[in-house]
Structure formats: structure tokens, C-alpha cells
Amino acid sequence: MAGKKVGVLAVQGDVSEHVRAFLDALGGEGEVVEVRSAADLAGCDAFAIPGGESTTIARLIGENGLREAIRSFTGGIFATCAGMVIVAATINDTRFLPLGIVDITVERNAFGRQKDSFEADLAVLGLEAPFHAVFIRAPVAAAAGPGVEVLARIPQGIVAVRQGKHMALSFHPELSGDLRLHRLFLAGL
């Protein structure tokens, strides 16, 4: 993890929480930058797409000329909540085209409205103890392709996956105070 540079998409969503979590996970041995343009992404080893509102994030990715830069990014991508929707191959919404980076089929807002948000302790592959997950208007993956490793699931669907250097989570690990998933992601770069 030493010397890694992590970019955090800073167009909408819980940007500051991701910046803080990655700074803490890097333990002072790396750099975290906010990404608003393709030039900001240059030189990054990893890139986080935070939670927020997926249609807004998708629109702003396009308006800021980031779509192709993200699709061709060779580092690892850490996508949470709305980020999971953005990186999916297929989604249950026709308002925007996902990036197709992770071979999953995602259902937006799978648990309903904001009032249906919840927290749960999850068994996550690669972690010894349960992870306390915060689900806020969360998506779920209804299906994962053959190259996708399912890290966690709940009765409603798949909530954490890894494909190569990429990790997509339907919940908000940056809100838990637990850095194990950030560290697991960084270790896989």
C-alpha cells in the first residue's frame, strides 16, 4: 500500500468521507486526490466512485469528460452504493448507460426509499469478523458474471463483489469507521 495514489470522484456524493477513509487506510504512506477531470485521474493507482445519486453522478461523469477516462483506467476501482450502479454491466434503469467495468447486473434502490435504509453485520469473504455495513437507498447485484468473486450477500441479493483489481459494494464502508474493506481493496492493487 505504500506510496499509492488514490483518486476519489468528486462530482457528487460522500466525497469527504471517502477521502478521509482512504487517507486513514493508507496510514500516511500515500496520497488521496479529488478527481473532477480526466487530468486529475492521471497518475492514480486506484479510483473511488462514492455513493450519492447514480443518475446525477452518471450525468456529471459525462459532462466532465470522465466516461472514457474511467472506462480505460488501468488501476483498481472501489465503487460504493451508487458507484456500484455506475460500474455495473447492466442496470434496471434506462436513464443512463453504466460503465460496464464490473460484470454484474444491478438493481437500483433495491430496498426502497430513504426511510428503508438499514445497517447489518455481514460475513465478508477475506475478513475474519463480520463487517458492520450501512445501506442507504442501496442497490443489490442480482447476478454476477463468471469472472466476478462474490464477497458478501444477503437474502435480497449480492452486496459485495471483486473482479480483478475492482471492488463494488452496495453499502457505505466509509461510514462504518472500519477500514478493513479499504485495506483489502488496496492490498489487491
JSON list of C-alpha atoms in Angstrom, two decimals:
[
{"chain": "A", "resi": 1, "resn": "MET", "atom": "CA", "xyz": [0.00, 0.00, 0.00]},
{"chain": "A", "resi": 2, "resn": "ALA", "atom": "CA", "xyz": [2.99, 2.29, 0.46]},
{"chain": "A", "resi": 3, "resn": "GLY", "atom": "CA", "xyz": [3.12, 5.21, -1.94]},
{"chain": "A", "resi": 4, "resn": "LYS", "atom": "CA", "xyz": [-0.26, 4.58, -3.57]},
{"chain": "A", "resi": 5, "resn": "LYS", "atom": "CA", "xyz": [-2.20, 7.47, -5.08]},
{"chain": "A", "resi": 6, "resn": "VAL", "atom": "CA", "xyz": [-5.98, 7.16, -4.74]},
{"chain": "A", "resi": 7, "resn": "GLY", "atom": "CA", "xyz": [-8.37, 9.40, -6.64]},
{"chain": "A", "resi": 8, "resn": "VAL", "atom": "CA", "xyz": [-11.90, 10.00, -5.35]},
{"chain": "A", "resi": 9, "resn": "LEU", "atom": "CA", "xyz": [-14.57, 11.08, -7.82]},
{"chain": "A", "resi": 10, "resn": "ALA", "atom": "CA", "xyz": [-15.57, 14.50, -6.50]},
{"chain": "A", "resi": 11, "resn": "VAL", "atom": "CA", "xyz": [-18.62, 15.48, -8.54]},
{"chain": "A", "resi": 12, "resn": "GLN", "atom": "CA", "xyz": [-21.40, 14.48, -6.09]},
{"chain": "A", "resi": 13, "resn": "GLY", "atom": "CA", "xyz": [-21.90, 12.21, -3.10]},
{"chain": "A", "resi": 14, "resn": "ASP", "atom": "CA", "xyz": [-19.97, 11.44, 0.08]},
{"chain": "A", "resi": 15, "resn": "VAL", "atom": "CA", "xyz": [-16.58, 12.57, -1.22]},
{"chain": "A", "resi": 16, "resn": "SER", "atom": "CA", "xyz": [-15.02, 13.81, 2.03]},
{"chain": "A", "resi": 17, "resn": "GLU", "atom": "CA", "xyz": [-15.85, 10.56, 3.83]},
{"chain": "A", "resi": 18, "resn": "HIS", "atom": "CA", "xyz": [-14.03, 8.55, 1.14]},
{"chain": "A", "resi": 19, "resn": "VAL", "atom": "CA", "xyz": [-11.05, 10.89, 1.16]},
{"chain": "A", "resi": 20, "resn": "ARG", "atom": "CA", "xyz": [-10.75, 10.51, 4.95]},
{"chain": "A", "resi": 21, "resn": "ALA", "atom": "CA", "xyz": [-11.19, 6.70, 4.87]},
{"chain": "A", "resi": 22, "resn": "PHE", "atom": "CA", "xyz": [-8.50, 6.25, 2.21]},
{"chain": "A", "resi": 23, "resn": "LEU", "atom": "CA", "xyz": [-6.10, 8.63, 3.95]},
{"chain": "A", "resi": 24, "resn": "ASP", "atom": "CA", "xyz": [-6.56, 6.60, 7.14]},
{"chain": "A", "resi": 25, "resn": "ALA", "atom": "CA", "xyz": [-6.25, 3.26, 5.29]},
{"chain": "A", "resi": 26, "resn": "LEU", "atom": "CA", "xyz": [-3.02, 4.41, 3.64]},
{"chain": "A", "resi": 27, "resn": "GLY", "atom": "CA", "xyz": [-1.64, 5.35, 7.05]},
{"chain": "A", "resi": 28, "resn": "GLY", "atom": "CA", "xyz": [0.26, 8.38, 5.78]},
{"chain": "A", "resi": 29, "resn": "GLU", "atom": "CA", "xyz": [2.08, 6.31, 3.14]},
{"chain": "A", "resi": 30, "resn": "GLY", "atom": "CA", "xyz": [0.19, 7.55, 0.12]},
{"chain": "A", "resi": 31, "resn": "GLU", "atom": "CA", "xyz": [-1.85, 10.35, -1.37]},
{"chain": "A", "resi": 32, "resn": "VAL", "atom": "CA", "xyz": [-5.58, 10.92, -1.93]},
{"chain": "A", "resi": 33, "resn": "VAL", "atom": "CA", "xyz": [-6.77, 13.42, -4.54]},
{"chain": "A", "resi": 34, "resn": "GLU", "atom": "CA", "xyz": [-10.20, 14.63, -5.59]},
{"chain": "A", "resi": 35, "resn": "VAL", "atom": "CA", "xyz": [-10.98, 13.84, -9.23]},
{"chain": "A", "resi": 36, "resn": "ARG", "atom": "CA", "xyz": [-13.15, 16.18, -11.29]},
{"chain": "A", "resi": 37, "resn": "SER", "atom": "CA", "xyz": [-11.49, 15.75, -14.70]},
{"chain": "A", "resi": 38, "resn": "ALA", "atom": "CA", "xyz": [-9.59, 13.17, -16.73]},
{"chain": "A", "resi": 39, "resn": "ALA", "atom": "CA", "xyz": [-6.36, 15.05, -15.95]},
{"chain": "A", "resi": 40, "resn": "ASP", "atom": "CA", "xyz": [-7.00, 14.59, -12.20]},
{"chain": "A", "resi": 41, "resn": "LEU", "atom": "CA", "xyz": [-7.20, 10.82, -12.71]},
{"chain": "A", "resi": 42, "resn": "ALA", "atom": "CA", "xyz": [-3.78, 10.63, -14.37]},
{"chain": "A", "resi": 43, "resn": "GLY", "atom": "CA", "xyz": [-1.16, 9.01, -12.17]},
{"chain": "A", "resi": 44, "resn": "CYS", "atom": "CA", "xyz": [-3.67, 7.40, -9.80]},
{"chain": "A", "resi": 45, "resn": "ASP", "atom": "CA", "xyz": [-3.20, 3.77, -8.79]},
{"chain": "A", "resi": 46, "resn": "ALA", "atom": "CA", "xyz": [-6.78, 3.48, -7.56]},
{"chain": "A", "resi": 47, "resn": "PHE", "atom": "CA", "xyz": [-10.04, 5.34, -8.02]},
{"chain": "A", "resi": 48, "resn": "ALA", "atom": "CA", "xyz": [-13.11, 5.50, -5.75]},
{"chain": "A", "resi": 49, "resn": "ILE", "atom": "CA", "xyz": [-16.62, 6.18, -7.01]},
{"chain": "A", "resi": 50, "resn": "PRO", "atom": "CA", "xyz": [-18.61, 7.16, -3.92]},
{"chain": "A", "resi": 51, "resn": "GLY", "atom": "CA", "xyz": [-22.25, 6.81, -3.08]},
{"chain": "A", "resi": 52, "resn": "GLY", "atom": "CA", "xyz": [-24.66, 9.57, -3.98]},
{"chain": "A", "resi": 53, "resn": "GLU", "atom": "CA", "xyz": [-27.38, 9.72, -6.63]},
{"chain": "A", "resi": 54, "resn": "SER", "atom": "CA", "xyz": [-26.41, 7.47, -9.54]},
{"chain": "A", "resi": 55, "resn": "THR", "atom": "CA", "xyz": [-28.22, 9.32, -12.33]},
{"chain": "A", "resi": 56, "resn": "THR", "atom": "CA", "xyz": [-26.64, 12.61, -11.22]},
{"chain": "A", "resi": 57, "resn": "ILE", "atom": "CA", "xyz": [-23.18, 11.05, -10.90]},
{"chain": "A", "resi": 58, "resn": "ALA", "atom": "CA", "xyz": [-23.51, 9.45, -14.36]},
{"chain": "A", "resi": 59, "resn": "ARG", "atom": "CA", "xyz": [-24.56, 12.78, -15.88]},
{"chain": "A", "resi": 60, "resn": "LEU", "atom": "CA", "xyz": [-21.67, 14.64, -14.23]},
{"chain": "A", "resi": 61, "resn": "ILE", "atom": "CA", "xyz": [-19.16, 11.97, -15.31]},
{"chain": "A", "resi": 62, "resn": "GLY", "atom": "CA", "xyz": [-20.26, 12.66, -18.89]},
{"chain": "A", "resi": 63, "resn": "GLU", "atom": "CA", "xyz": [-20.32, 16.45, -18.54]},
{"chain": "A", "resi": 64, "resn": "ASN", "atom": "CA", "xyz": [-16.81, 16.43, -17.04]},
{"chain": "A", "resi": 65, "resn": "GLY", "atom": "CA", "xyz": [-15.37, 14.26, -19.83]},
{"chain": "A", "resi": 66, "resn": "LEU", "atom": "CA", "xyz": [-14.61, 11.39, -17.45]},
{"chain": "A", "resi": 67, "resn": "ARG", "atom": "CA", "xyz": [-16.54, 8.49, -19.02]},
{"chain": "A", "resi": 68, "resn": "GLU", "atom": "CA", "xyz": [-13.80, 7.17, -21.30]},
{"chain": "A", "resi": 69, "resn": "ALA", "atom": "CA", "xyz": [-11.04, 8.05, -18.81]},
{"chain": "A", "resi": 70, "resn": "ILE", "atom": "CA", "xyz": [-12.74, 5.87, -16.18]},
{"chain": "A", "resi": 71, "resn": "ARG", "atom": "CA", "xyz": [-13.53, 3.06, -18.63]},
{"chain": "A", "resi": 72, "resn": "SER", "atom": "CA", "xyz": [-9.87, 2.92, -19.73]},
{"chain": "A", "resi": 73, "resn": "PHE", "atom": "CA", "xyz": [-8.42, 3.38, -16.22]},
{"chain": "A", "resi": 74, "resn": "THR", "atom": "CA", "xyz": [-5.91, 0.58, -15.54]},
{"chain": "A", "resi": 75, "resn": "GLY", "atom": "CA", "xyz": [-5.85, 0.88, -11.75]},
{"chain": "A", "resi": 76, "resn": "GLY", "atom": "CA", "xyz": [-8.33, -0.57, -9.31]},
{"chain": "A", "resi": 77, "resn": "ILE", "atom": "CA", "xyz": [-11.79, 0.92, -8.87]},
{"chain": "A", "resi": 78, "resn": "PHE", "atom": "CA", "xyz": [-13.53, 0.98, -5.47]},
{"chain": "A", "resi": 79, "resn": "ALA", "atom": "CA", "xyz": [-17.25, 1.61, -6.06]},
{"chain": "A", "resi": 80, "resn": "THR", "atom": "CA", "xyz": [-19.76, 2.04, -3.25]},
{"chain": "A", "resi": 81, "resn": "CYS", "atom": "CA", "xyz": [-23.57, 2.24, -3.36]},
{"chain": "A", "resi": 82, "resn": "ALA", "atom": "CA", "xyz": [-24.30, 4.48, -6.39]},
{"chain": "A", "resi": 83, "resn": "GLY", "atom": "CA", "xyz": [-20.77, 3.69, -7.53]},
{"chain": "A", "resi": 84, "resn": "MET", "atom": "CA", "xyz": [-21.78, 0.01, -7.79]},
{"chain": "A", "resi": 85, "resn": "VAL", "atom": "CA", "xyz": [-24.58, 1.06, -10.14]},
{"chain": "A", "resi": 86, "resn": "ILE", "atom": "CA", "xyz": [-22.20, 3.22, -12.22]},
{"chain": "A", "resi": 87, "resn": "VAL", "atom": "CA", "xyz": [-19.59, 0.43, -12.77]},
{"chain": "A", "resi": 88, "resn": "ALA", "atom": "CA", "xyz": [-22.13, -2.35, -13.48]},
{"chain": "A", "resi": 89, "resn": "ALA", "atom": "CA", "xyz": [-22.50, -4.06, -16.84]},
{"chain": "A", "resi": 90, "resn": "THR", "atom": "CA", "xyz": [-26.31, -3.91, -16.66]},
{"chain": "A", "resi": 91, "resn": "ILE", "atom": "CA", "xyz": [-28.79, -1.94, -14.52]},
{"chain": "A", "resi": 92, "resn": "ASN", "atom": "CA", "xyz": [-32.57, -1.83, -14.11]},
{"chain": "A", "resi": 93, "resn": "ASP", "atom": "CA", "xyz": [-32.76, 1.80, -15.24]},
{"chain": "A", "resi": 94, "resn": "THR", "atom": "CA", "xyz": [-32.80, 3.27, -18.74]},
{"chain": "A", "resi": 95, "resn": "ARG", "atom": "CA", "xyz": [-31.91, 6.87, -17.77]},
{"chain": "A", "resi": 96, "resn": "PHE", "atom": "CA", "xyz": [-28.18, 6.25, -18.22]},
{"chain": "A", "resi": 97, "resn": "LEU", "atom": "CA", "xyz": [-25.74, 3.69, -19.56]},
{"chain": "A", "resi": 98, "resn": "PRO", "atom": "CA", "xyz": [-23.49, 2.17, -16.88]},
{"chain": "A", "resi": 99, "resn": "LEU", "atom": "CA", "xyz": [-19.74, 1.99, -17.47]},
{"chain": "A", "resi": 100, "resn": "GLY", "atom": "CA", "xyz": [-19.64, -1.81, -17.88]},
{"chain": "A", "resi": 101, "resn": "ILE", "atom": "CA", "xyz": [-16.47, -2.24, -15.82]},
{"chain": "A", "resi": 102, "resn": "VAL", "atom": "CA", "xyz": [-17.68, -4.95, -13.42]},
{"chain": "A", "resi": 103, "resn": "ASP", "atom": "CA", "xyz": [-19.69, -7.88, -14.83]},
{"chain": "A", "resi": 104, "resn": "ILE", "atom": "CA", "xyz": [-22.73, -7.54, -12.57]},
{"chain": "A", "resi": 105, "resn": "THR", "atom": "CA", "xyz": [-26.43, -6.84, -13.07]},
{"chain": "A", "resi": 106, "resn": "VAL", "atom": "CA", "xyz": [-27.59, -4.25, -10.54]},
{"chain": "A", "resi": 107, "resn": "GLU", "atom": "CA", "xyz": [-30.99, -3.18, -9.26]},
{"chain": "A", "resi": 108, "resn": "ARG", "atom": "CA", "xyz": [-31.01, 0.46, -8.11]},
{"chain": "A", "resi": 109, "resn": "ASN", "atom": "CA", "xyz": [-32.73, 1.31, -4.80]},
{"chain": "A", "resi": 110, "resn": "ALA", "atom": "CA", "xyz": [-33.40, -2.38, -4.20]},
{"chain": "A", "resi": 111, "resn": "PHE", "atom": "CA", "xyz": [-34.64, -1.83, -0.65]},
{"chain": "A", "resi": 112, "resn": "GLY", "atom": "CA", "xyz": [-36.97, 1.08, -1.35]},
{"chain": "A", "resi": 113, "resn": "ARG", "atom": "CA", "xyz": [-36.84, 4.68, -0.24]},
{"chain": "A", "resi": 114, "resn": "GLN", "atom": "CA", "xyz": [-34.56, 6.55, 2.17]},
{"chain": "A", "resi": 115, "resn": "LYS", "atom": "CA", "xyz": [-36.71, 5.51, 5.16]},
{"chain": "A", "resi": 116, "resn": "ASP", "atom": "CA", "xyz": [-35.97, 1.86, 4.30]},
{"chain": "A", "resi": 117, "resn": "SER", "atom": "CA", "xyz": [-32.22, 2.32, 4.87]},
{"chain": "A", "resi": 118, "resn": "PHE", "atom": "CA", "xyz": [-30.66, -0.05, 7.41]},
{"chain": "A", "resi": 119, "resn": "GLU", "atom": "CA", "xyz": [-27.49, -1.42, 8.96]},
{"chain": "A", "resi": 120, "resn": "ALA", "atom": "CA", "xyz": [-26.38, -5.06, 9.14]},
{"chain": "A", "resi": 121, "resn": "ASP", "atom": "CA", "xyz": [-23.39, -7.15, 10.17]},
{"chain": "A", "resi": 122, "resn": "LEU", "atom": "CA", "xyz": [-22.10, -9.02, 7.12]},
{"chain": "A", "resi": 123, "resn": "ALA", "atom": "CA", "xyz": [-19.87, -12.01, 6.70]},
{"chain": "A", "resi": 124, "resn": "VAL", "atom": "CA", "xyz": [-17.41, -10.86, 4.00]},
{"chain": "A", "resi": 125, "resn": "LEU", "atom": "CA", "xyz": [-15.04, -13.21, 2.20]},
{"chain": "A", "resi": 126, "resn": "GLY", "atom": "CA", "xyz": [-11.50, -12.23, 3.16]},
{"chain": "A", "resi": 127, "resn": "LEU", "atom": "CA", "xyz": [-12.44, -10.71, 6.54]},
{"chain": "A", "resi": 128, "resn": "GLU", "atom": "CA", "xyz": [-12.23, -12.74, 9.74]},
{"chain": "A", "resi": 129, "resn": "ALA", "atom": "CA", "xyz": [-15.00, -10.91, 11.63]},
{"chain": "A", "resi": 130, "resn": "PRO", "atom": "CA", "xyz": [-18.33, -9.51, 10.38]},
{"chain": "A", "resi": 131, "resn": "PHE", "atom": "CA", "xyz": [-18.35, -6.06, 8.79]},
{"chain": "A", "resi": 132, "resn": "HIS", "atom": "CA", "xyz": [-20.94, -3.54, 10.01]},
{"chain": "A", "resi": 133, "resn": "ALA", "atom": "CA", "xyz": [-22.49, -2.26, 6.79]},
{"chain": "A", "resi": 134, "resn": "VAL", "atom": "CA", "xyz": [-24.59, 0.87, 6.30]},
{"chain": "A", "resi": 135, "resn": "PHE", "atom": "CA", "xyz": [-27.16, 0.54, 3.49]},
{"chain": "A", "resi": 136, "resn": "ILE", "atom": "CA", "xyz": [-28.70, 3.84, 2.30]},
{"chain": "A", "resi": 137, "resn": "ARG", "atom": "CA", "xyz": [-31.15, 3.51, -0.62]},
{"chain": "A", "resi": 138, "resn": "ALA", "atom": "CA", "xyz": [-28.82, 0.72, -1.61]},
{"chain": "A", "resi": 139, "resn": "PRO", "atom": "CA", "xyz": [-28.62, -1.32, -4.79]},
{"chain": "A", "resi": 140, "resn": "VAL", "atom": "CA", "xyz": [-28.03, -5.08, -4.96]},
{"chain": "A", "resi": 141, "resn": "ALA", "atom": "CA", "xyz": [-26.44, -7.18, -7.65]},
{"chain": "A", "resi": 142, "resn": "ALA", "atom": "CA", "xyz": [-28.98, -9.67, -8.94]},
{"chain": "A", "resi": 143, "resn": "ALA", "atom": "CA", "xyz": [-26.33, -11.56, -10.91]},
{"chain": "A", "resi": 144, "resn": "ALA", "atom": "CA", "xyz": [-22.56, -11.76, -11.21]},
{"chain": "A", "resi": 145, "resn": "GLY", "atom": "CA", "xyz": [-20.60, -12.95, -14.24]},
{"chain": "A", "resi": 146, "resn": "PRO", "atom": "CA", "xyz": [-18.14, -15.86, -14.21]},
{"chain": "A", "resi": 147, "resn": "GLY", "atom": "CA", "xyz": [-15.08, -13.66, -13.52]},
{"chain": "A", "resi": 148, "resn": "VAL", "atom": "CA", "xyz": [-16.66, -11.98, -10.51]},
{"chain": "A", "resi": 149, "resn": "GLU", "atom": "CA", "xyz": [-15.94, -13.10, -6.96]},
{"chain": "A", "resi": 150, "resn": "VAL", "atom": "CA", "xyz": [-18.93, -12.65, -4.63]},
{"chain": "A", "resi": 151, "resn": "LEU", "atom": "CA", "xyz": [-17.63, -11.32, -1.30]},
{"chain": "A", "resi": 152, "resn": "ALA", "atom": "CA", "xyz": [-20.95, -10.92, 0.54]},
{"chain": "A", "resi": 153, "resn": "ARG", "atom": "CA", "xyz": [-24.64, -11.49, 0.05]},
{"chain": "A", "resi": 154, "resn": "ILE", "atom": "CA", "xyz": [-27.84, -11.06, 1.98]},
{"chain": "A", "resi": 155, "resn": "PRO", "atom": "CA", "xyz": [-31.26, -12.62, 1.24]},
{"chain": "A", "resi": 156, "resn": "GLN", "atom": "CA", "xyz": [-32.12, -9.76, -1.17]},
{"chain": "A", "resi": 157, "resn": "GLY", "atom": "CA", "xyz": [-29.02, -10.25, -3.31]},
{"chain": "A", "resi": 158, "resn": "ILE", "atom": "CA", "xyz": [-25.28, -9.78, -3.72]},
{"chain": "A", "resi": 159, "resn": "VAL", "atom": "CA", "xyz": [-23.89, -6.77, -1.83]},
{"chain": "A", "resi": 160, "resn": "ALA", "atom": "CA", "xyz": [-20.11, -7.02, -2.34]},
{"chain": "A", "resi": 161, "resn": "VAL", "atom": "CA", "xyz": [-18.02, -8.26, -5.27]},
{"chain": "A", "resi": 162, "resn": "ARG", "atom": "CA", "xyz": [-14.48, -8.20, -6.57]},
{"chain": "A", "resi": 163, "resn": "GLN", "atom": "CA", "xyz": [-13.42, -8.54, -10.19]},
{"chain": "A", "resi": 164, "resn": "GLY", "atom": "CA", "xyz": [-9.68, -8.35, -10.68]},
{"chain": "A", "resi": 165, "resn": "LYS", "atom": "CA", "xyz": [-8.48, -5.12, -9.06]},
{"chain": "A", "resi": 166, "resn": "HIS", "atom": "CA", "xyz": [-12.02, -3.72, -8.78]},
{"chain": "A", "resi": 167, "resn": "MET", "atom": "CA", "xyz": [-14.34, -3.90, -5.78]},
{"chain": "A", "resi": 168, "resn": "ALA", "atom": "CA", "xyz": [-18.03, -2.92, -5.81]},
{"chain": "A", "resi": 169, "resn": "LEU", "atom": "CA", "xyz": [-20.12, -2.66, -2.64]},
{"chain": "A", "resi": 170, "resn": "SER", "atom": "CA", "xyz": [-23.81, -1.80, -2.30]},
{"chain": "A", "resi": 171, "resn": "PHE", "atom": "CA", "xyz": [-23.23, -0.26, 1.13]},
{"chain": "A", "resi": 172, "resn": "HIS", "atom": "CA", "xyz": [-21.13, 2.57, 2.60]},
{"chain": "A", "resi": 173, "resn": "PRO", "atom": "CA", "xyz": [-17.94, 1.24, 4.26]},
{"chain": "A", "resi": 174, "resn": "GLU", "atom": "CA", "xyz": [-16.63, 4.80, 4.61]},
{"chain": "A", "resi": 175, "resn": "LEU", "atom": "CA", "xyz": [-19.40, 5.48, 7.18]},
{"chain": "A", "resi": 176, "resn": "SER", "atom": "CA", "xyz": [-18.62, 2.49, 9.41]},
{"chain": "A", "resi": 177, "resn": "GLY", "atom": "CA", "xyz": [-15.26, 3.60, 10.80]},
{"chain": "A", "resi": 178, "resn": "ASP", "atom": "CA", "xyz": [-13.96, 0.14, 9.81]},
{"chain": "A", "resi": 179, "resn": "LEU", "atom": "CA", "xyz": [-11.15, 0.34, 7.24]},
{"chain": "A", "resi": 180, "resn": "ARG", "atom": "CA", "xyz": [-10.82, -3.39, 6.51]},
{"chain": "A", "resi": 181, "resn": "LEU", "atom": "CA", "xyz": [-12.50, -3.24, 3.10]},
{"chain": "A", "resi": 182, "resn": "HIS", "atom": "CA", "xyz": [-10.47, -0.21, 2.04]},
{"chain": "A", "resi": 183, "resn": "ARG", "atom": "CA", "xyz": [-7.32, -2.07, 3.07]},
{"chain": "A", "resi": 184, "resn": "LEU", "atom": "CA", "xyz": [-8.43, -5.28, 1.35]},
{"chain": "A", "resi": 185, "resn": "PHE", "atom": "CA", "xyz": [-9.01, -3.29, -1.84]},
{"chain": "A", "resi": 186, "resn": "LEU", "atom": "CA", "xyz": [-5.65, -1.51, -1.61]},
{"chain": "A", "resi": 187, "resn": "ALA", "atom": "CA", "xyz": [-3.84, -4.81, -0.95]},
{"chain": "A", "resi": 188, "resn": "GLY", "atom": "CA", "xyz": [-5.25, -6.16, -4.23]},
{"chain": "A", "resi": 189, "resn": "LEU", "atom": "CA", "xyz": [-3.74, -3.41, -6.39]}
]
